[in-house]
Amino acid sequence: MNEVLLKVENLKTYFFMKRTIVKAVDGVSFELRRGEVLGLVGESGCGKSATALSIMRLIPHPGRIVDGHIYFKGRDLLALSEKEMRGIRGKEIGMIFQDPHNSLDPVYTVGWQLSEAIMLHAPKKMDKKSILRKVVDILGKVGIPTPEDRHRDYPHQFSGGQKQRIMIGMSISNVPDLIIADEPTTALDVTVQAQIIDLMKQLKEEYNVSIILITHNLGLVAEMCDKVAIMYAGKIVEIGGVEEVFYEPLHPYTKLLLKSIPRVDIDMPRLEHIPGSVEGAYEIEEGCRFYPRCPMAMDKCRDTLVRAYSKGDHIVYCHLYEGGEG
Ligand code: SF4
């Protein structure tokens, strides 16, 4: 089995608002091995992006990481100086954001922007020719046609799909160990989405890079990921291998999520919806945050701390599984 590349332990990231504290990430733990792809899934506002930004140590004010550890290649990222972190971001950990239209600077050519990313982390000074060679090579690798000409073009001269390809190129320019892709296909057309997914799969094979894929698209998870973590209101409620979680879901929230999307592999008479909203769930301190919406809720779910129950690598946080039953 491959080595553990990333180990997140009891991570807590809170946002200190004027009147309240939003516990956006509240005790999140998981592991990612080299070459593995983890899907981080959940409704909007459940803490997926806050978890990713915490790993990059890019949480904006008024947010703050208040507790936990993030071990990357054995080093706790939370113990590093800002200068040390700058050496890791973009080099050892790459990030792909949701909206490629706003991720590139409109006043510089894409070649210039790529060369900046390359030079920032180059082990030694590179001459202009080698940088250009590398820029053209990366653009070609991510499927930009005639890269030897197009590196001179500006972002507005590329389509949305091409811009996302360039962003992916930027994230792999220094051959990182980990890529965090935050909804990388959401802003793109369906046909372009499929091309981007193919590209990411191909690069994963080529570089054996680990990926955290943040998405609310369960189809994407089924296609790309080895394991999946389901998040709800700042907490992971279920985590395990994709097949186990999809075919034998344990948590009531996961079950409802799976029933709310159309599937062709099983007979589905009708799609379900999850009643209520995540609003107010963050205020629940001791009990289960899914309690107000859970069709299986019991009295103790309201105020009793939920523990982890595991079946091998498949872990669920729910009182239904206390003592192994459920
Ligand atoms: Fe539902 Fe209780 Fe399980 Fe929460 S702990 S998901 S409320 S059964």
mmCIF file of C-alpha atoms and ligand atoms in Angstrom:
data_model
loop_
_atom_site.group_PDB
_atom_site.id
_atom_site.type_symbol
_atom_site.label_atom_id
_atom_site.label_comp_id
_atom_site.label_asym_id
_atom_site.label_seq_id
_atom_site.Cartn_x
_atom_site.Cartn_y
_atom_site.Cartn_z
ATOM 1 C CA MET A 1 0.000 0.000 0.000
ATOM 2 C CA ASN A 2 1.264 3.496 -0.828
ATOM 3 C CA GLU A 3 2.527 5.815 1.905
ATOM 4 C CA VAL A 4 0.185 8.270 3.626
ATOM 5 C CA LEU A 5 0.758 11.635 1.932
ATOM 6 C CA LEU A 6 -1.730 13.766 3.858
ATOM 7 C CA LYS A 7 -3.187 13.211 7.295
ATOM 8 C CA VAL A 8 -5.741 15.689 8.612
ATOM 9 C CA GLU A 9 -6.425 15.302 12.329
ATOM 10 C CA ASN A 10 -9.311 16.920 14.196
ATOM 11 C CA LEU A 11 -9.133 20.066 12.064
ATOM 12 C CA LYS A 12 -11.204 22.986 13.311
ATOM 13 C CA THR A 13 -11.588 26.197 11.308
ATOM 14 C CA TYR A 14 -13.932 28.807 12.708
ATOM 15 C CA PHE A 15 -15.154 32.129 11.325
ATOM 16 C CA PHE A 16 -15.442 34.808 13.997
ATOM 17 C CA MET A 17 -18.343 36.992 12.855
ATOM 18 C CA LYS A 18 -19.601 40.054 14.785
ATOM 19 C CA ARG A 19 -22.415 38.236 16.549
ATOM 20 C CA THR A 20 -21.572 34.581 16.155
ATOM 21 C CA ILE A 21 -18.878 31.998 15.504
ATOM 22 C CA VAL A 22 -19.408 29.782 12.448
ATOM 23 C CA LYS A 23 -17.682 26.444 12.949
ATOM 24 C CA ALA A 24 -17.162 25.841 9.232
ATOM 25 C CA VAL A 25 -14.811 22.899 9.784
ATOM 26 C CA ASP A 26 -15.387 21.205 13.105
ATOM 27 C CA GLY A 27 -13.253 18.190 13.930
ATOM 28 C CA VAL A 28 -12.496 16.889 10.433
ATOM 29 C CA SER A 29 -10.082 13.925 10.124
ATOM 30 C CA PHE A 30 -9.032 11.868 7.097
ATOM 31 C CA GLU A 31 -6.012 10.345 5.375
ATOM 32 C CA LEU A 32 -4.920 10.379 1.757
ATOM 33 C CA ARG A 33 -2.322 8.016 0.305
ATOM 34 C CA ARG A 34 0.027 8.783 -2.579
ATOM 35 C CA GLY A 35 -1.766 8.401 -5.908
ATOM 36 C CA GLU A 36 -5.203 8.254 -4.266
ATOM 37 C CA VAL A 37 -8.178 10.441 -5.232
ATOM 38 C CA LEU A 38 -10.532 11.540 -2.465
ATOM 39 C CA GLY A 39 -13.900 13.090 -3.261
ATOM 40 C CA LEU A 40 -15.136 15.637 -0.725
ATOM 41 C CA VAL A 41 -18.894 15.818 -1.172
ATOM 42 C CA GLY A 42 -21.770 17.743 0.363
ATOM 43 C CA GLU A 43 -24.274 20.541 -0.122
ATOM 44 C CA SER A 44 -23.085 24.120 -0.602
ATOM 45 C CA GLY A 45 -21.907 25.624 2.651
ATOM 46 C CA CYS A 46 -21.018 22.325 4.337
ATOM 47 C CA GLY A 47 -17.319 23.143 4.783
ATOM 48 C CA LYS A 48 -15.693 21.490 1.759
ATOM 49 C CA SER A 49 -13.896 24.574 0.470
ATOM 50 C CA ALA A 50 -13.015 25.726 3.999
ATOM 51 C CA THR A 51 -11.318 22.339 4.514
ATOM 52 C CA ALA A 52 -9.345 22.778 1.273
ATOM 53 C CA LEU A 53 -8.334 26.348 2.088
ATOM 54 C CA SER A 54 -7.273 25.221 5.569
ATOM 55 C CA ILE A 55 -4.901 22.665 4.020
ATOM 56 C CA MET A 56 -3.425 25.451 1.872
ATOM 57 C CA ARG A 57 -3.450 27.765 4.912
ATOM 58 C CA LEU A 58 -5.370 30.337 2.883
ATOM 59 C CA ILE A 59 -8.348 30.884 5.185
ATOM 60 C CA PRO A 60 -9.477 34.500 4.771
ATOM 61 C CA HIS A 61 -10.292 36.873 7.653
ATOM 62 C CA PRO A 62 -12.361 36.548 9.882
ATOM 63 C CA GLY A 63 -11.659 32.816 9.675
ATOM 64 C CA ARG A 64 -8.934 31.041 11.649
ATOM 65 C CA ILE A 65 -7.713 27.490 12.119
ATOM 66 C CA VAL A 66 -8.227 27.009 15.841
ATOM 67 C CA ASP A 67 -7.205 23.386 16.373
ATOM 68 C CA GLY A 68 -5.933 20.196 14.780
ATOM 69 C CA HIS A 69 -3.022 19.021 12.660
ATOM 70 C CA ILE A 70 -2.433 18.758 8.915
ATOM 71 C CA TYR A 71 0.488 16.390 8.293
ATOM 72 C CA PHE A 72 1.763 16.577 4.720
ATOM 73 C CA LYS A 73 4.647 14.226 3.920
ATOM 74 C CA GLY A 74 5.099 13.912 7.687
ATOM 75 C CA ARG A 75 5.368 17.658 8.425
ATOM 76 C CA ASP A 76 2.609 19.522 10.252
ATOM 77 C CA LEU A 77 1.652 22.367 7.901
ATOM 78 C CA LEU A 78 0.134 24.273 10.813
ATOM 79 C CA ALA A 79 3.552 24.478 12.479
ATOM 80 C CA LEU A 80 5.323 25.960 9.427
ATOM 81 C CA SER A 81 6.173 29.627 8.939
ATOM 82 C CA GLU A 82 4.398 31.590 6.197
ATOM 83 C CA LYS A 83 7.644 31.568 4.189
ATOM 84 C CA GLU A 84 7.856 27.761 4.400
ATOM 85 C CA MET A 85 4.203 27.508 3.360
ATOM 86 C CA ARG A 86 4.873 29.683 0.295
ATOM 87 C CA GLY A 87 7.466 27.127 -0.750
ATOM 88 C CA ILE A 88 4.844 24.368 -0.554
ATOM 89 C CA ARG A 89 1.902 26.115 -2.244
ATOM 90 C CA GLY A 90 2.089 25.752 -6.011
ATOM 91 C CA LYS A 91 5.095 23.449 -5.767
ATOM 92 C CA GLU A 92 4.169 20.486 -3.596
ATOM 93 C CA ILE A 93 0.447 21.245 -3.394
ATOM 94 C CA GLY A 94 -1.330 22.660 -6.437
ATOM 95 C CA MET A 95 -4.829 24.080 -6.432
ATOM 96 C CA ILE A 96 -7.428 24.337 -9.195
ATOM 97 C CA PHE A 97 -10.275 26.734 -8.532
ATOM 98 C CA GLN A 98 -13.880 26.613 -9.659
ATOM 99 C CA ASP A 99 -13.953 29.582 -11.991
ATOM 100 C CA PRO A 100 -11.173 29.618 -14.623
ATOM 101 C CA HIS A 101 -12.455 32.966 -15.937
ATOM 102 C CA ASN A 102 -11.348 34.774 -12.782
ATOM 103 C CA SER A 103 -8.257 32.721 -12.012
ATOM 104 C CA LEU A 104 -6.067 34.067 -14.817
ATOM 105 C CA ASP A 105 -4.876 37.666 -14.950
ATOM 106 C CA PRO A 106 -6.403 39.334 -18.052
ATOM 107 C CA VAL A 107 -3.472 41.719 -18.624
ATOM 108 C CA TYR A 108 -0.724 39.103 -19.044
ATOM 109 C CA THR A 109 -0.299 36.399 -21.702
ATOM 110 C CA VAL A 110 -0.922 32.846 -20.514
ATOM 111 C CA GLY A 111 2.687 32.003 -21.389
ATOM 112 C CA TRP A 112 3.942 34.744 -19.084
ATOM 113 C CA GLN A 113 1.668 33.577 -16.255
ATOM 114 C CA LEU A 114 2.798 29.975 -16.672
ATOM 115 C CA SER A 115 6.456 31.002 -16.757
ATOM 116 C CA GLU A 116 5.981 32.920 -13.487
ATOM 117 C CA ALA A 117 4.570 29.775 -11.839
ATOM 118 C CA ILE A 118 7.501 27.733 -13.147
ATOM 119 C CA MET A 119 10.215 30.209 -12.119
ATOM 120 C CA LEU A 120 8.769 30.770 -8.655
ATOM 121 C CA HIS A 121 9.628 27.219 -7.632
ATOM 122 C CA ALA A 122 12.431 26.308 -10.051
ATOM 123 C CA PRO A 123 15.307 24.628 -8.155
ATOM 124 C CA LYS A 124 17.844 26.704 -10.108
ATOM 125 C CA LYS A 125 17.792 29.756 -12.345
ATOM 126 C CA MET A 126 16.421 28.855 -15.773
ATOM 127 C CA ASP A 127 17.272 30.605 -19.028
ATOM 128 C CA LYS A 128 14.511 32.076 -21.194
ATOM 129 C CA LYS A 129 14.696 29.277 -23.782
ATOM 130 C CA SER A 130 14.207 26.462 -21.257
ATOM 131 C CA ILE A 131 11.309 28.300 -19.607
ATOM 132 C CA LEU A 132 9.610 28.777 -22.972
ATOM 133 C CA ARG A 133 10.201 25.102 -23.814
ATOM 134 C CA LYS A 134 8.552 24.119 -20.555
ATOM 135 C CA VAL A 135 5.596 26.501 -21.070
ATOM 136 C CA VAL A 136 4.963 25.106 -24.571
ATOM 137 C CA ASP A 137 5.337 21.553 -23.268
ATOM 138 C CA ILE A 138 2.764 22.111 -20.482
ATOM 139 C CA LEU A 139 0.273 23.813 -22.807
ATOM 140 C CA GLY A 140 0.621 20.899 -25.237
ATOM 141 C CA LYS A 141 0.193 18.378 -22.414
ATOM 142 C CA VAL A 142 -3.112 19.894 -21.313
ATOM 143 C CA GLY A 143 -4.403 19.878 -24.897
ATOM 144 C CA ILE A 144 -4.010 23.487 -26.080
ATOM 145 C CA PRO A 145 -3.554 23.292 -29.863
ATOM 146 C CA THR A 146 -0.449 24.918 -31.451
ATOM 147 C CA PRO A 147 1.029 25.799 -28.043
ATOM 148 C CA GLU A 148 4.168 27.241 -29.707
ATOM 149 C CA ASP A 149 1.971 30.119 -30.932
ATOM 150 C CA ARG A 150 -0.772 30.263 -28.359
ATOM 151 C CA HIS A 151 1.465 30.942 -25.350
ATOM 152 C CA ARG A 152 1.528 34.551 -26.636
ATOM 153 C CA ASP A 153 -2.266 34.890 -26.323
ATOM 154 C CA TYR A 154 -4.192 36.554 -23.509
ATOM 155 C CA PRO A 155 -6.825 34.761 -21.367
ATOM 156 C CA HIS A 156 -9.774 36.341 -23.218
ATOM 157 C CA GLN A 157 -8.587 34.623 -26.417
ATOM 158 C CA PHE A 158 -9.298 31.194 -24.887
ATOM 159 C CA SER A 159 -12.606 29.417 -24.232
ATOM 160 C CA GLY A 160 -13.719 28.532 -20.670
ATOM 161 C CA GLY A 161 -12.609 24.909 -21.109
ATOM 162 C CA GLN A 162 -9.216 25.984 -22.438
ATOM 163 C CA LYS A 163 -8.738 28.385 -19.524
ATOM 164 C CA GLN A 164 -9.448 25.551 -17.090
ATOM 165 C CA ARG A 165 -6.916 23.412 -18.996
ATOM 166 C CA ILE A 166 -4.356 26.204 -18.553
ATOM 167 C CA MET A 167 -5.146 26.384 -14.824
ATOM 168 C CA ILE A 168 -4.628 22.624 -14.583
ATOM 169 C CA GLY A 169 -1.357 23.076 -16.491
ATOM 170 C CA MET A 170 -0.316 25.698 -13.954
ATOM 171 C CA SER A 171 -1.155 23.377 -11.068
ATOM 172 C CA ILE A 172 1.028 20.575 -12.500
ATOM 173 C CA SER A 173 3.839 22.833 -13.734
ATOM 174 C CA ASN A 174 6.001 21.953 -10.740
ATOM 175 C CA VAL A 175 4.853 18.311 -10.544
ATOM 176 C CA PRO A 176 3.118 18.555 -7.142
ATOM 177 C CA ASP A 177 2.425 15.596 -4.852
ATOM 178 C CA LEU A 178 -1.125 16.784 -4.185
ATOM 179 C CA ILE A 179 -3.688 18.703 -6.221
ATOM 180 C CA ILE A 180 -6.760 20.188 -4.591
ATOM 181 C CA ALA A 181 -9.449 20.715 -7.227
ATOM 182 C CA ASP A 182 -12.338 22.820 -5.932
ATOM 183 C CA GLU A 183 -15.362 22.199 -8.205
ATOM 184 C CA PRO A 184 -13.082 22.212 -11.285
ATOM 185 C CA THR A 185 -15.882 21.584 -13.787
ATOM 186 C CA THR A 186 -18.816 23.500 -12.298
ATOM 187 C CA ALA A 187 -18.419 26.603 -14.464
ATOM 188 C CA LEU A 188 -18.050 24.610 -17.713
ATOM 189 C CA ASP A 189 -20.373 23.088 -20.324
ATOM 190 C CA VAL A 190 -21.199 19.407 -19.904
ATOM 191 C CA THR A 191 -19.121 18.265 -22.903
ATOM 192 C CA VAL A 192 -16.147 20.322 -21.750
ATOM 193 C CA GLN A 193 -16.566 18.906 -18.221
ATOM 194 C CA ALA A 194 -15.986 15.403 -19.580
ATOM 195 C CA GLN A 195 -12.799 16.530 -21.344
ATOM 196 C CA ILE A 196 -11.457 18.144 -18.168
ATOM 197 C CA ILE A 197 -12.147 14.976 -16.173
ATOM 198 C CA ASP A 198 -10.336 12.892 -18.803
ATOM 199 C CA LEU A 199 -7.409 15.277 -18.628
ATOM 200 C CA MET A 200 -7.224 15.057 -14.831
ATOM 201 C CA LYS A 201 -7.365 11.253 -14.955
ATOM 202 C CA GLN A 202 -4.605 11.161 -17.535
ATOM 203 C CA LEU A 203 -2.368 13.478 -15.482
ATOM 204 C CA LYS A 204 -3.013 11.473 -12.326
ATOM 205 C CA GLU A 205 -1.795 8.321 -14.108
ATOM 206 C CA GLU A 206 1.219 10.078 -15.538
ATOM 207 C CA TYR A 207 2.400 11.808 -12.351
ATOM 208 C CA ASN A 208 0.922 9.509 -9.664
ATOM 209 C CA VAL A 209 -0.364 12.660 -8.014
ATOM 210 C CA SER A 210 -2.921 12.506 -5.175
ATOM 211 C CA ILE A 211 -6.073 14.550 -5.684
ATOM 212 C CA ILE A 212 -8.727 15.976 -3.394
ATOM 213 C CA LEU A 213 -11.744 16.589 -5.588
ATOM 214 C CA ILE A 214 -14.312 18.915 -4.060
ATOM 215 C CA THR A 215 -17.688 18.551 -5.686
ATOM 216 C CA HIS A 216 -21.413 18.133 -5.190
ATOM 217 C CA ASN A 217 -21.482 15.901 -8.286
ATOM 218 C CA LEU A 218 -21.691 12.270 -7.166
ATOM 219 C CA GLY A 219 -21.337 11.039 -10.767
ATOM 220 C CA LEU A 220 -17.946 12.701 -10.939
ATOM 221 C CA VAL A 221 -16.920 11.025 -7.696
ATOM 222 C CA ALA A 222 -17.966 7.607 -9.009
ATOM 223 C CA GLU A 223 -15.889 8.178 -12.124
ATOM 224 C CA MET A 224 -12.726 9.588 -10.601
ATOM 225 C CA CYS A 225 -12.337 8.830 -6.931
ATOM 226 C CA ASP A 226 -10.965 5.924 -4.898
ATOM 227 C CA LYS A 227 -12.650 7.079 -1.726
ATOM 228 C CA VAL A 228 -15.245 9.592 -0.705
ATOM 229 C CA ALA A 229 -15.930 11.712 2.370
ATOM 230 C CA ILE A 230 -19.477 13.016 2.840
ATOM 231 C CA MET A 231 -19.559 16.339 4.712
ATOM 232 C CA TYR A 232 -22.477 17.914 6.503
ATOM 233 C CA ALA A 233 -22.383 21.227 8.403
ATOM 234 C CA GLY A 234 -18.635 21.242 8.950
ATOM 235 C CA LYS A 235 -18.230 17.566 9.823
ATOM 236 C CA ILE A 236 -17.439 14.394 7.901
ATOM 237 C CA VAL A 237 -20.434 12.115 8.512
ATOM 238 C CA GLU A 238 -19.264 9.135 6.441
ATOM 239 C CA ILE A 239 -16.026 8.169 4.717
ATOM 240 C CA GLY A 240 -14.927 5.047 2.868
ATOM 241 C CA GLY A 241 -14.159 3.456 -0.486
ATOM 242 C CA VAL A 242 -16.387 4.788 -3.279
ATOM 243 C CA GLU A 243 -17.999 1.393 -3.953
ATOM 244 C CA GLU A 244 -18.760 0.751 -0.270
ATOM 245 C CA VAL A 245 -20.243 4.185 0.301
ATOM 246 C CA PHE A 246 -22.262 4.183 -2.932
ATOM 247 C CA TYR A 247 -23.563 0.604 -2.723
ATOM 248 C CA GLU A 248 -23.801 0.255 1.069
ATOM 249 C CA PRO A 249 -24.301 3.772 2.411
ATOM 250 C CA LEU A 250 -24.669 3.887 6.190
ATOM 251 C CA HIS A 251 -25.429 7.467 7.187
ATOM 252 C CA PRO A 252 -29.025 8.682 6.645
ATOM 253 C CA TYR A 253 -27.693 11.823 4.934
ATOM 254 C CA THR A 254 -25.611 9.786 2.455
ATOM 255 C CA LYS A 255 -28.622 7.555 1.756
ATOM 256 C CA LEU A 256 -30.796 10.579 1.004
ATOM 257 C CA LEU A 257 -28.100 12.208 -1.127
ATOM 258 C CA LEU A 258 -27.825 9.054 -3.237
ATOM 259 C CA LYS A 259 -31.590 8.841 -3.591
ATOM 260 C CA SER A 260 -31.716 12.436 -4.801
ATOM 261 C CA ILE A 261 -29.682 11.843 -7.980
ATOM 262 C CA PRO A 262 -30.751 9.822 -11.031
ATOM 263 C CA ARG A 263 -28.835 6.512 -11.429
ATOM 264 C CA VAL A 264 -28.867 4.109 -14.347
ATOM 265 C CA ASP A 265 -27.256 1.188 -12.472
ATOM 266 C CA ILE A 266 -30.239 0.572 -10.164
ATOM 267 C CA ASP A 267 -34.011 0.655 -10.439
ATOM 268 C CA MET A 268 -35.191 4.028 -9.054
ATOM 269 C CA PRO A 269 -38.958 4.603 -9.023
ATOM 270 C CA ARG A 270 -38.623 8.295 -8.108
ATOM 271 C CA LEU A 271 -36.062 10.831 -6.943
ATOM 272 C CA GLU A 272 -36.188 11.895 -3.284
ATOM 273 C CA HIS A 273 -35.421 15.298 -1.895
ATOM 274 C CA ILE A 274 -33.882 16.117 1.465
ATOM 275 C CA PRO A 275 -36.394 18.171 3.451
ATOM 276 C CA GLY A 276 -35.265 21.351 5.227
ATOM 277 C CA SER A 277 -31.937 23.125 4.892
ATOM 278 C CA VAL A 278 -28.527 23.164 6.503
ATOM 279 C CA GLU A 279 -29.383 26.502 8.139
ATOM 280 C CA GLY A 280 -29.116 26.377 11.919
ATOM 281 C CA ALA A 281 -27.209 23.069 11.889
ATOM 282 C CA TYR A 282 -23.927 24.795 12.794
ATOM 283 C CA GLU A 283 -25.441 25.915 16.095
ATOM 284 C CA ILE A 284 -25.903 22.326 17.281
ATOM 285 C CA GLU A 285 -23.014 21.728 19.678
ATOM 286 C CA GLU A 286 -23.253 18.292 21.250
ATOM 287 C CA GLY A 287 -25.821 16.400 19.207
ATOM 288 C CA CYS A 288 -25.936 15.347 15.569
ATOM 289 C CA ARG A 289 -26.069 18.298 13.172
ATOM 290 C CA PHE A 290 -28.301 16.365 10.777
ATOM 291 C CA TYR A 291 -30.884 15.813 13.548
ATOM 292 C CA PRO A 292 -33.440 18.436 12.365
ATOM 293 C CA ARG A 293 -33.629 16.800 8.906
ATOM 294 C CA CYS A 294 -33.042 13.151 9.696
ATOM 295 C CA PRO A 295 -35.921 10.700 9.113
ATOM 296 C CA MET A 296 -34.265 8.200 11.509
ATOM 297 C CA ALA A 297 -33.629 10.672 14.363
ATOM 298 C CA MET A 298 -33.937 9.470 17.958
ATOM 299 C CA ASP A 299 -34.179 11.553 21.137
ATOM 300 C CA LYS A 300 -30.533 11.094 22.054
ATOM 301 C CA CYS A 301 -29.429 12.396 18.642
ATOM 302 C CA ARG A 302 -30.416 15.895 19.788
ATOM 303 C CA ASP A 303 -27.857 16.283 22.544
ATOM 304 C CA THR A 304 -25.490 13.309 22.660
ATOM 305 C CA LEU A 305 -22.077 13.586 21.048
ATOM 306 C CA VAL A 306 -21.844 11.409 17.910
ATOM 307 C CA ARG A 307 -18.916 8.984 17.797
ATOM 308 C CA ALA A 308 -17.294 7.196 14.869
ATOM 309 C CA TYR A 309 -18.294 3.604 14.092
ATOM 310 C CA SER A 310 -16.197 1.678 11.613
ATOM 311 C CA LYS A 311 -16.495 -1.331 9.397
ATOM 312 C CA GLY A 312 -12.910 -1.677 8.145
ATOM 313 C CA ASP A 313 -12.050 1.549 6.364
ATOM 314 C CA HIS A 314 -15.718 2.510 6.100
ATOM 315 C CA ILE A 315 -16.463 4.964 8.926
ATOM 316 C CA VAL A 316 -19.812 6.512 9.850
ATOM 317 C CA TYR A 317 -20.749 9.075 12.502
ATOM 318 C CA CYS A 318 -24.288 8.178 13.583
ATOM 319 C CA HIS A 319 -25.984 6.823 16.742
ATOM 320 C CA LEU A 320 -27.774 4.168 14.693
ATOM 321 C CA TYR A 321 -24.568 2.146 14.608
ATOM 322 C CA GLU A 322 -23.809 2.191 18.317
ATOM 323 C CA GLY A 323 -22.697 -1.237 19.467
ATOM 324 C CA GLY A 324 -22.336 -2.405 15.874
ATOM 325 C CA GLU A 325 -26.065 -2.626 15.162
ATOM 326 C CA GLY A 326 -27.893 -0.397 12.688
HETATM 327 FE FE1 SF4 B 1 -30.029 10.662 12.205
HETATM 328 FE FE2 SF4 B 1 -29.427 10.338 14.770
HETATM 329 FE FE3 SF4 B 1 -27.851 9.278 12.918
HETATM 330 FE FE4 SF4 B 1 -27.938 11.914 13.271
HETATM 331 S S1 SF4 B 1 -27.198 10.401 14.734
HETATM 332 S S2 SF4 B 1 -27.958 10.856 11.342
HETATM 333 S S3 SF4 B 1 -30.065 12.242 13.768
HETATM 334 S S4 SF4 B 1 -29.978 8.759 13.356
#
